């Protein structure tokens, strides 16, 4: 998140000309760096193996949105990176959210991804999340949605209905859960 924020400040304050490819390469470099550090910590058993860390291309004509949340002291930052079926960066966006509760921040990341995809008129999209609770709440595959994310889940479902054809919400795998709006 610091990388994206630093680039944003350069663009705003120094009139820096940023290419989307540079942004995409930098974000991927930071993700690899993060997982390399996490894999060195033996207490972090959930870090993916090196063969699991590559980006998987969506079907032809589909845009894939990866998003996540980073928790800091009193609030969080959420970010969304969208790539088309060719692997080209479509957009990247980040936002500060007023919570330091991980499940709420993850839910806010899902909402930001859905709203941004709608604003960019993306007709077919796959939304990728690592928050199983949020994805299951969207899929209605859990009986009781955690109260902390109930409003965001309701709003995200309403946004999903605006995609044509009607949304299909699905959990593909446990490690990196996917929400598919297509």
Tab-separated table of C-alpha atoms in Angstrom, residues 10-79:
chain	number	residue	atom	x	y	z
A	10	UNK	CA	4.525	11.728	-6.848
A	11	UNK	CA	1.758	12.102	-9.438
A	12	UNK	CA	-0.150	14.689	-7.398
A	13	UNK	CA	2.753	16.705	-5.999
A	14	UNK	CA	5.545	16.309	-8.545
A	15	UNK	CA	3.530	15.963	-11.778
A	16	UNK	CA	5.087	12.512	-12.248
A	17	UNK	CA	3.963	10.692	-15.413
A	18	UNK	CA	3.022	7.187	-14.287
A	19	UNK	CA	2.339	4.346	-16.697
A	20	UNK	CA	-0.127	1.622	-15.776
A	21	UNK	CA	2.505	-0.997	-16.641
A	22	UNK	CA	4.927	0.554	-14.131
A	23	UNK	CA	2.214	0.498	-11.475
A	24	UNK	CA	1.327	-3.130	-12.220
A	25	UNK	CA	4.975	-4.265	-12.144
A	26	UNK	CA	5.577	-2.437	-8.874
A	27	UNK	CA	2.506	-3.899	-7.171
A	28	UNK	CA	3.439	-7.428	-8.266
A	29	UNK	CA	7.031	-6.886	-7.045
A	30	UNK	CA	5.704	-5.841	-3.616
A	31	UNK	CA	3.404	-8.893	-3.444
A	32	UNK	CA	6.330	-11.222	-4.255
A	33	UNK	CA	8.478	-9.463	-1.656
A	34	UNK	CA	5.710	-9.849	0.932
A	35	UNK	CA	5.264	-13.586	0.311
A	36	UNK	CA	9.023	-14.177	0.311
A	37	UNK	CA	9.273	-12.579	3.760
A	38	UNK	CA	6.199	-14.451	5.009
A	39	UNK	CA	7.559	-17.799	3.782
A	40	UNK	CA	10.749	-17.247	5.805
A	41	UNK	CA	8.642	-16.956	8.978
A	42	UNK	CA	7.897	-20.544	10.038
A	43	UNK	CA	4.896	-19.412	12.097
A	44	UNK	CA	3.107	-18.296	8.910
A	45	UNK	CA	1.844	-21.575	7.533
A	46	UNK	CA	-0.757	-19.963	5.280
A	47	UNK	CA	1.682	-18.313	2.872
A	48	UNK	CA	1.362	-19.801	-0.603
A	49	UNK	CA	4.125	-21.835	-2.179
A	50	UNK	CA	6.059	-20.285	-5.046
A	51	UNK	CA	4.001	-22.198	-7.614
A	52	UNK	CA	0.783	-20.757	-6.152
A	53	UNK	CA	1.818	-17.107	-6.392
A	54	UNK	CA	1.401	-16.537	-10.113
A	55	UNK	CA	-1.514	-14.636	-11.568
A	56	UNK	CA	-4.017	-16.831	-13.414
A	57	UNK	CA	-5.434	-15.326	-16.575
A	58	UNK	CA	-9.251	-15.126	-16.814
A	59	UNK	CA	-11.193	-16.318	-19.848
A	60	UNK	CA	-11.162	-14.264	-23.043
A	61	UNK	CA	-13.183	-11.055	-22.636
A	62	UNK	CA	-13.199	-11.211	-18.833
A	63	UNK	CA	-11.559	-8.719	-16.473
A	64	UNK	CA	-10.093	-10.031	-13.231
A	65	UNK	CA	-10.079	-7.789	-10.167
A	66	UNK	CA	-7.726	-8.663	-7.316
A	67	UNK	CA	-8.218	-6.730	-4.116
A	68	UNK	CA	-7.061	-6.728	-0.539
A	69	UNK	CA	-6.950	-4.727	2.662
A	70	UNK	CA	-4.043	-3.620	4.834
A	71	UNK	CA	-4.711	-2.814	8.467
A	72	UNK	CA	-2.825	-0.016	10.200
A	73	UNK	CA	-3.209	1.413	13.681
A	74	UNK	CA	-6.601	3.160	13.542
A	75	UNK	CA	-7.800	2.558	10.002
A	76	UNK	CA	-7.131	0.511	6.889
A	77	UNK	CA	-6.275	0.857	3.255
A	78	UNK	CA	-7.926	-1.142	0.496
A	79	UNK	CA	-6.681	-1.566	-3.049
